[in-house]
Tab-separated table of C-alpha atoms and ligand atoms in Angstrom:
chain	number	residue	atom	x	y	z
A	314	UNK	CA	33.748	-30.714	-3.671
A	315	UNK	CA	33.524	-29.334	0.058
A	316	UNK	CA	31.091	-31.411	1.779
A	317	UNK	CA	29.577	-29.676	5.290
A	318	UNK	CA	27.763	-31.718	7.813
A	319	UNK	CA	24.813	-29.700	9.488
A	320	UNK	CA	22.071	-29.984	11.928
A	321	UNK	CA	19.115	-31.845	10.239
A	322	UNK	CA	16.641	-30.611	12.818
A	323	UNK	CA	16.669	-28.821	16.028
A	324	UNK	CA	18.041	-24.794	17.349
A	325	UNK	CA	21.261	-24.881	14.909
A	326	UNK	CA	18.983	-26.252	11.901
A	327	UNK	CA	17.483	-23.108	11.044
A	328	UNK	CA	20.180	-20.489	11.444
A	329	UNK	CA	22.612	-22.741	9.548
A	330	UNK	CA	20.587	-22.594	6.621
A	331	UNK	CA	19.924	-19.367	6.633
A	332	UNK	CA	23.700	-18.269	6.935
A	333	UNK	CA	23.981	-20.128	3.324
A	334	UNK	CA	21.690	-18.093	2.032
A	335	UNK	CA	23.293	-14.758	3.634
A	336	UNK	CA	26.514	-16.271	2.370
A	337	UNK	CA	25.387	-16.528	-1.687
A	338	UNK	CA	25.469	-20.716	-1.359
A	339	UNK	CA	21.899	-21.869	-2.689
A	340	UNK	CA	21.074	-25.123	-0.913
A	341	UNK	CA	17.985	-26.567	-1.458
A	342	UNK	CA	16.580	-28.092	1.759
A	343	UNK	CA	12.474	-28.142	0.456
A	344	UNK	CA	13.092	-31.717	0.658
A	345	UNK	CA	15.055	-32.268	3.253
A	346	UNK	CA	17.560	-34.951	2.062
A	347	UNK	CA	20.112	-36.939	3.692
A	348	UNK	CA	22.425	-35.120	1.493
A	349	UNK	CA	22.065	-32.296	-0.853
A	350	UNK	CA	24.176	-30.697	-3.238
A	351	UNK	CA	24.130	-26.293	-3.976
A	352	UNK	CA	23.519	-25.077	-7.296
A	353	UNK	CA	26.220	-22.348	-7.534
A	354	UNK	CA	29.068	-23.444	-5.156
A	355	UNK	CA	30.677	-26.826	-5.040
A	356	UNK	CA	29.723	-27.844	-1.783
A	357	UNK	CA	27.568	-30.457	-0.507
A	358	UNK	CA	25.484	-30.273	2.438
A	359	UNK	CA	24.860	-33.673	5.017
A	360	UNK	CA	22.147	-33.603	7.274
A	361	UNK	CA	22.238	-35.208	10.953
A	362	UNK	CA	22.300	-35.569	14.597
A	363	UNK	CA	24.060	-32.726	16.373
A	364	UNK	CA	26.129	-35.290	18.464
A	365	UNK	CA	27.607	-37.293	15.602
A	366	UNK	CA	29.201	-34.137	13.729
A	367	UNK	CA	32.366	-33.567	15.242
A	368	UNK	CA	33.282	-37.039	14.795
A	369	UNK	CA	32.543	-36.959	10.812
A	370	UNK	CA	34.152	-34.089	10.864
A	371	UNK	CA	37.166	-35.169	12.655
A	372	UNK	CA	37.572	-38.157	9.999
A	373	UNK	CA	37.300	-36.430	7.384
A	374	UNK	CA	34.011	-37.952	6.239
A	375	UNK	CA	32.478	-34.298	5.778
A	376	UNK	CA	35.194	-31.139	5.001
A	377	UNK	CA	33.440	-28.963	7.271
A	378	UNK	CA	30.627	-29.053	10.043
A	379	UNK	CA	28.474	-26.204	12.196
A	380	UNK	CA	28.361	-27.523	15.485
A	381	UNK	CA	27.896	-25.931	18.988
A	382	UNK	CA	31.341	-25.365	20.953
A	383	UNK	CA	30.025	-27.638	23.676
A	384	UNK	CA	29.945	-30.818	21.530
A	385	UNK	CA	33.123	-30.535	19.878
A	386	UNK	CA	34.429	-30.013	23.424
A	387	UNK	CA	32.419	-33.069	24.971
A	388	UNK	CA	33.758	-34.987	22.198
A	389	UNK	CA	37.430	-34.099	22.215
A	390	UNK	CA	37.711	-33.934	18.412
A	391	UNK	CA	40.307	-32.978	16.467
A	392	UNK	CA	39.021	-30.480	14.283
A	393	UNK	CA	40.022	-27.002	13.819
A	394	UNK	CA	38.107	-24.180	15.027
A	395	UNK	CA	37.742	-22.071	12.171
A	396	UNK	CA	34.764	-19.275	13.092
A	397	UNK	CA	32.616	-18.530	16.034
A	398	UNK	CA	28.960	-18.032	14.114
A	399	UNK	CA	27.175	-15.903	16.485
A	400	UNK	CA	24.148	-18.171	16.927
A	401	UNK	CA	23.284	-20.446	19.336
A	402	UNK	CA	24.340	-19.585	22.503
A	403	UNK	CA	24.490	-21.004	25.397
A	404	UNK	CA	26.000	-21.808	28.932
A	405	UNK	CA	26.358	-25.226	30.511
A	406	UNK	CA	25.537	-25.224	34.369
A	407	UNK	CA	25.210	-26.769	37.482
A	408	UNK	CA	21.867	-26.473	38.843
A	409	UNK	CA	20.784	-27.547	42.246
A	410	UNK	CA	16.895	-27.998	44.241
A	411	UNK	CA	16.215	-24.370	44.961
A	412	UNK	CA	15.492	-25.292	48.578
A	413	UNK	CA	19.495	-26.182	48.910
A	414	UNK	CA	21.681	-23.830	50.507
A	415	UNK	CA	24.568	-23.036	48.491
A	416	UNK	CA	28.218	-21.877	49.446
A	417	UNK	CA	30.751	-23.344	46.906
A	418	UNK	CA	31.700	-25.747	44.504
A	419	UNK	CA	32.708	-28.528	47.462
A	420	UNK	CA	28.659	-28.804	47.816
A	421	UNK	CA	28.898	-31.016	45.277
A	422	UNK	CA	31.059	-33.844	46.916
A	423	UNK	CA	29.535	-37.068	47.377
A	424	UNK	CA	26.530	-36.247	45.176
A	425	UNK	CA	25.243	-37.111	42.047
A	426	UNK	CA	25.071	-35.033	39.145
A	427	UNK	CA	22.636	-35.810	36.071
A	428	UNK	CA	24.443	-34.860	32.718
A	429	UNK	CA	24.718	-35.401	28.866
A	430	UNK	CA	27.596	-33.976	29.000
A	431	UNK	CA	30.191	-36.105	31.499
A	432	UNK	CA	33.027	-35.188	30.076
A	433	UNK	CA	32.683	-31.497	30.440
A	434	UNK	CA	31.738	-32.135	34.098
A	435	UNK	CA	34.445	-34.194	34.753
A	436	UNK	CA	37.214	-31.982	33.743
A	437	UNK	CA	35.513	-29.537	35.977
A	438	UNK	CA	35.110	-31.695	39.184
A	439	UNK	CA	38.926	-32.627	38.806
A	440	UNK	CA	40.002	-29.136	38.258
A	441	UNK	CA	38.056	-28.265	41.591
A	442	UNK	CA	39.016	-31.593	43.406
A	443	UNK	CA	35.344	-32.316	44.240
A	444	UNK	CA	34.433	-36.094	44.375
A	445	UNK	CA	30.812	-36.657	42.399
A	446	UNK	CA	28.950	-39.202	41.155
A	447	UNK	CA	28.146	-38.546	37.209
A	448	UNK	CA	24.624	-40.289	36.157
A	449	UNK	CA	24.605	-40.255	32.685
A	450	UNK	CA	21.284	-39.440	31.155
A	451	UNK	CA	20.843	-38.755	27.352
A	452	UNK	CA	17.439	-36.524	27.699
A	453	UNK	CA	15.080	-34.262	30.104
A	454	UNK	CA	17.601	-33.960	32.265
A	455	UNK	CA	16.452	-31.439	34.071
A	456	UNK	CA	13.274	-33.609	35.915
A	457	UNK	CA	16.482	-36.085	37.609
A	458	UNK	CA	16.876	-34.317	40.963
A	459	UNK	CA	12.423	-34.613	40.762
A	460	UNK	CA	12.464	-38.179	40.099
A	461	UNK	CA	15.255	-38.813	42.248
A	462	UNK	CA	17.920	-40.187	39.954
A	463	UNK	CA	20.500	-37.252	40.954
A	464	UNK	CA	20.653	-34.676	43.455
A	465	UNK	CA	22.037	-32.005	41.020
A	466	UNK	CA	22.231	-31.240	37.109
A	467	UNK	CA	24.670	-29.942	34.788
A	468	UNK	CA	22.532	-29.167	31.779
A	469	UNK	CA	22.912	-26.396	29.036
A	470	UNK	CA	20.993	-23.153	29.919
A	471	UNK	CA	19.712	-20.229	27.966
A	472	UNK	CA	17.085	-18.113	29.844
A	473	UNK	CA	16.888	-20.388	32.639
A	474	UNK	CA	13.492	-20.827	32.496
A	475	UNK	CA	13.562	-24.276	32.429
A	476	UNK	CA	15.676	-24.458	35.620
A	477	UNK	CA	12.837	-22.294	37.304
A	478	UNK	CA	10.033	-24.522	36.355
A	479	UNK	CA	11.452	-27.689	37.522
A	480	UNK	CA	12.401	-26.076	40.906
A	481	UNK	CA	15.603	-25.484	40.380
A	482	UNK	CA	18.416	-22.636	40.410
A	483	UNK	CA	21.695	-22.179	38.596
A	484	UNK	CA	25.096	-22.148	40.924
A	485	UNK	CA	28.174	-22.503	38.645
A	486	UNK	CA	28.418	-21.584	35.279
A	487	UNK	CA	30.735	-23.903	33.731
A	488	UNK	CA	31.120	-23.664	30.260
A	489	UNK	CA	29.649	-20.902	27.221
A	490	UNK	CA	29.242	-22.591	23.763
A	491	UNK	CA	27.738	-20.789	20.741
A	492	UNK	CA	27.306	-22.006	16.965
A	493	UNK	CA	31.173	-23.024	15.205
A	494	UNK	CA	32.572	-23.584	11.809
A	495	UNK	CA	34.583	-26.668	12.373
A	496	UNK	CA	37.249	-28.076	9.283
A	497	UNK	CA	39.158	-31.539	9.110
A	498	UNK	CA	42.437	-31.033	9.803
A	499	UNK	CA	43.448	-32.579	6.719
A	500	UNK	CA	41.659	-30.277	3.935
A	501	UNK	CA	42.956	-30.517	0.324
A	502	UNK	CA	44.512	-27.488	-1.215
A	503	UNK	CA	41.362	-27.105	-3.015
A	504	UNK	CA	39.032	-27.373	-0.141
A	505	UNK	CA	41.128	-24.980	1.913
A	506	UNK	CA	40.686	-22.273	-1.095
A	507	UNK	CA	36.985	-22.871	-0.865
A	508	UNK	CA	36.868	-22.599	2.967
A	509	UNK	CA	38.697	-19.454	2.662
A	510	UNK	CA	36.342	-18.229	-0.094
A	511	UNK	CA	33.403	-19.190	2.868
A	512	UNK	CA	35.357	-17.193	5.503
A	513	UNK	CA	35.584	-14.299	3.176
A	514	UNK	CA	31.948	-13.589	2.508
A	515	UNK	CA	31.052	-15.485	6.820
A	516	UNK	CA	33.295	-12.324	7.533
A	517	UNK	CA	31.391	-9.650	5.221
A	518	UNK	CA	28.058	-10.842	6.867
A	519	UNK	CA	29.484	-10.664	10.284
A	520	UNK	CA	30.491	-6.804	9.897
A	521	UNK	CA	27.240	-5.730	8.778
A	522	UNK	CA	25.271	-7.846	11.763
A	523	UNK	CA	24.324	-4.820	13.786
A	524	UNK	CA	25.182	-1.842	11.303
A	525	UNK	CA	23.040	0.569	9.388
A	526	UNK	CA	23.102	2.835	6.403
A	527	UNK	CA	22.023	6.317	7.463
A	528	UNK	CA	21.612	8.934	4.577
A	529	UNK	CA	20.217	12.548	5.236
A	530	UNK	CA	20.366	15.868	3.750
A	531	UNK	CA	22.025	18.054	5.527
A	532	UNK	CA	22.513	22.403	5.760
A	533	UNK	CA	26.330	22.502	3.981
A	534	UNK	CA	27.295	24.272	6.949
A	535	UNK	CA	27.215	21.472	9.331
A	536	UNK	CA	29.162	19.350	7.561
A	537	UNK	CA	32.392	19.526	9.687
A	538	UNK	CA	30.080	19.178	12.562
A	539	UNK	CA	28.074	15.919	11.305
A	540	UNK	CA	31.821	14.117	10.243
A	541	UNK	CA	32.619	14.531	13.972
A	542	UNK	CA	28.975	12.648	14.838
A	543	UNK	CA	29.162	10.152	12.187
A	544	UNK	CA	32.954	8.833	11.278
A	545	UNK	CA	32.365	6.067	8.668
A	546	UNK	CA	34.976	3.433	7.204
A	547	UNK	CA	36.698	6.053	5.739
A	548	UNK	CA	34.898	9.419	6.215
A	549	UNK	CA	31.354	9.953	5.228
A	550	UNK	CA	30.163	10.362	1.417
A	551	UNK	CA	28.926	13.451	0.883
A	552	UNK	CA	27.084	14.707	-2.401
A	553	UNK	CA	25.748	18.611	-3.292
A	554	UNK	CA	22.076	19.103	-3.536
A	555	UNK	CA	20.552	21.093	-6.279
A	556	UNK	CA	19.394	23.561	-3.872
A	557	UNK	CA	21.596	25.595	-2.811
A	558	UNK	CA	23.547	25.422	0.874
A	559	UNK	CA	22.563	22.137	1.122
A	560	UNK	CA	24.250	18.412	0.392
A	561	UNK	CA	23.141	14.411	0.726
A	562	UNK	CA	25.382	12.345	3.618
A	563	UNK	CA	25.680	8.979	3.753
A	564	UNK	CA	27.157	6.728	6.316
A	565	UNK	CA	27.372	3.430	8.180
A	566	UNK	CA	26.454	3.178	11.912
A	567	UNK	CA	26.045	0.891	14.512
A	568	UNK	CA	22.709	-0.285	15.476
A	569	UNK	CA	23.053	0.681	19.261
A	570	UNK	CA	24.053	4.395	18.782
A	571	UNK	CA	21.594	4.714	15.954
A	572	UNK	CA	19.192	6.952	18.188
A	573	UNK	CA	21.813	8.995	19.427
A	574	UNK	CA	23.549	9.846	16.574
A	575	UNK	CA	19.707	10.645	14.951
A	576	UNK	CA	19.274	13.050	17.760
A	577	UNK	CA	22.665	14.703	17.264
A	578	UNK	CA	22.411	15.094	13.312
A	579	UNK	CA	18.766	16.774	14.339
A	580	UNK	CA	19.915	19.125	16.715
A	581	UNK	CA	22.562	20.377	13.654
A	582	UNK	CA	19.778	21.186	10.962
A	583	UNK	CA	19.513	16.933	9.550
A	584	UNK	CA	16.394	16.298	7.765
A	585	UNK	CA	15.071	13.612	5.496
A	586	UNK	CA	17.073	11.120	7.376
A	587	UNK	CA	16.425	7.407	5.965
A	588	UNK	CA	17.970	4.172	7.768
A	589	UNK	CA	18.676	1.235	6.017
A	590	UNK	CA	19.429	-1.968	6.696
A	591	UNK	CA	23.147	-3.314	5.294
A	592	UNK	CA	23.369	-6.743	4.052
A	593	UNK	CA	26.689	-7.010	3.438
A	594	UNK	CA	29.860	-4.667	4.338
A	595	UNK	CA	33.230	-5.808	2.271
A	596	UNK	CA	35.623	-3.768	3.952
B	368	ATP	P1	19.958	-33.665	17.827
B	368	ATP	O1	18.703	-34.358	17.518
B	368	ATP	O2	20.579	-33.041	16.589
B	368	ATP	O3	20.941	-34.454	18.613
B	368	ATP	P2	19.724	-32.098	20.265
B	368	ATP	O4	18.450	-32.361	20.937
B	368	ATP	O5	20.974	-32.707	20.773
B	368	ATP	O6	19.542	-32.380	18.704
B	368	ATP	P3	19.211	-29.193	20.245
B	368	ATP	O7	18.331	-29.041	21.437
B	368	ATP	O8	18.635	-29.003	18.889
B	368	ATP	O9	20.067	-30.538	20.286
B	368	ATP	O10	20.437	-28.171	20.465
B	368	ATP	C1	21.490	-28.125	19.569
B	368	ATP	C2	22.535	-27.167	20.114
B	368	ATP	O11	21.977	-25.876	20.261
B	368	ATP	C3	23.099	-27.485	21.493
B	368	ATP	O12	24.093	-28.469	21.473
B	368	ATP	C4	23.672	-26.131	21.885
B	368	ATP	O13	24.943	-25.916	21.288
B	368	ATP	C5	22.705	-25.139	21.248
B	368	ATP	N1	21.741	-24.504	22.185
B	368	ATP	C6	21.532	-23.176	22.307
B	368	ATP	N2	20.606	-22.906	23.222
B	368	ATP	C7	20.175	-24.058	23.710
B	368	ATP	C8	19.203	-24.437	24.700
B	368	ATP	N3	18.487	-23.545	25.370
B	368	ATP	N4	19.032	-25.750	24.933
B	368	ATP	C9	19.716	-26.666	24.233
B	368	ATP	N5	20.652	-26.360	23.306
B	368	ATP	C10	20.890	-25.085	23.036
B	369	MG	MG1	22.221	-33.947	20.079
């Protein structure tokens, strides 16, 4: 039995979940357990604290864990990196008063810097010889430099609103994290053939993020034209109508040249055109 530790509540909570769900692995959270066990794949799911999963992980007390990059990282554990999830994203920064004047990295010796995540910082700071103080400070910490605890921040940063409404601006963009599949070093041969099983259907739902299914009926005559606009996996399917001089396509697309390639398939006689959305794509 694969056991996976997980965020019991905060940003990863929700999209972990849901990739089970995208994935075929029925977990029931209704109750929201400590632990809780899926009906129709041998894995067992353990709720808690962001911080504390890359050390469970690392012993071997869970299998597997979903984690952001930046923890695994602040925590030096020794876990294998198995997937980048796609979720989650996010930069960690330094952020100074946006009164400050700001030319380089060496504005930072001799100050303090407010962070959860010293470890990160202080790899940095060495790697740039600057001298800094690091205040350690588990939460909020972007009100410090207000309250006067630190001068600067390095805190993690999405949209960068909250930097903006506590009077601050970002200077140095440190470190980019986003939502991991971590594994024990140690897995069983068992619990390596599930993982693998995992990163077989993760993989499936990662090609069809961004893809659609575009079927149309199209004059027979611009067939050679429309397999030039839309080349699928292999080539596009295409199927005769009953009327004559005319035939079905289908094909996959991506999401961003969707409008494009609708206006191109138009312009050669396309009508009836229906998008889809693809759930899974097993190449
Ligand atoms: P926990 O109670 O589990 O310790 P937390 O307060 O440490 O939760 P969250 O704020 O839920 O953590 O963030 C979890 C992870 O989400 C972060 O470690 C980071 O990888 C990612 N993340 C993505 N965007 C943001 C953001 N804007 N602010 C904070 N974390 C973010
Ligand atoms: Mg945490």
């Amino acid at each position: 039995m694969l056991r996976i530790a997980i965020q019991s509540k905060g940003r990863l909570n929700e999209d972990s979940t849901a990739l089970f769900q995208e994935i075929g692995i029925a977990v029931d959270d209704s109750k929201r357990k400590f632990l809780s066990q899926s009906a129709n794949f041998p894995l067992e799911v353990l709720y808690m604290r962001d911080d504390d999963i890359p050390q469970v992980v690392a012993s071997g007390t869970a299998s597997l864990g979903i984690v952001g990059l930046n923890e695994v990282e602040e925590k030096s554990a020794d876990v294998e990196i198995v997937e980048r999830l796609g979720f989650g994203g996010c930069r960690i920064s330094l952020a100074i008063p946006k009164s400050e004047t700001y030319e380089g990295p060496q504005y930072f010796n001799g100050k303090r810097i407010a962070t959860s995540y010293p470890n990160i910082l202080r790899k940095y700071l060495d790697k740039n010889n600057i001298d800094a103080k690091i205040e350690i400070i588990t939460g909020s910490v972007e009100i410090a430099p207000a309250a006067g605890i630190a001068d600067a921040i390095f805190d993690i940063v999405s949209s960068g609103g909250t930097l903006v409404s506590n009077g601050l601006k970002e200077v140095e963009r440190v470190f980019w994290s986003e939502a991991v599949l971590i594994a024990w070093p140690g897995l069983s041969e068992e619990d390596r053939r599930l993982l693998d099983e995992i990163r077989f259907r993760l993989d499936s739902v990662k090609v069809s993020r961004g893809k659609k299914y575009l079927l149309m009926n199209l004059p027979q005559a611009s067939v050679e034209e429309a397999v030039r606009i839309l080349p699928a996996m292999r080539s596009p399917t295409i199927m005769p109508l009953a009327a004559e001089g005319w035939c079905s396509m289908h094909s996959v697309v991506d999401s961003a040249d969707l409008w494009d390639k609708i206006r191109q398939l138009k312009a050669i006689g396309a009508e009836g055109i229906l998008v889809l959305n693809v759930d899974k794509i097993i190449p």
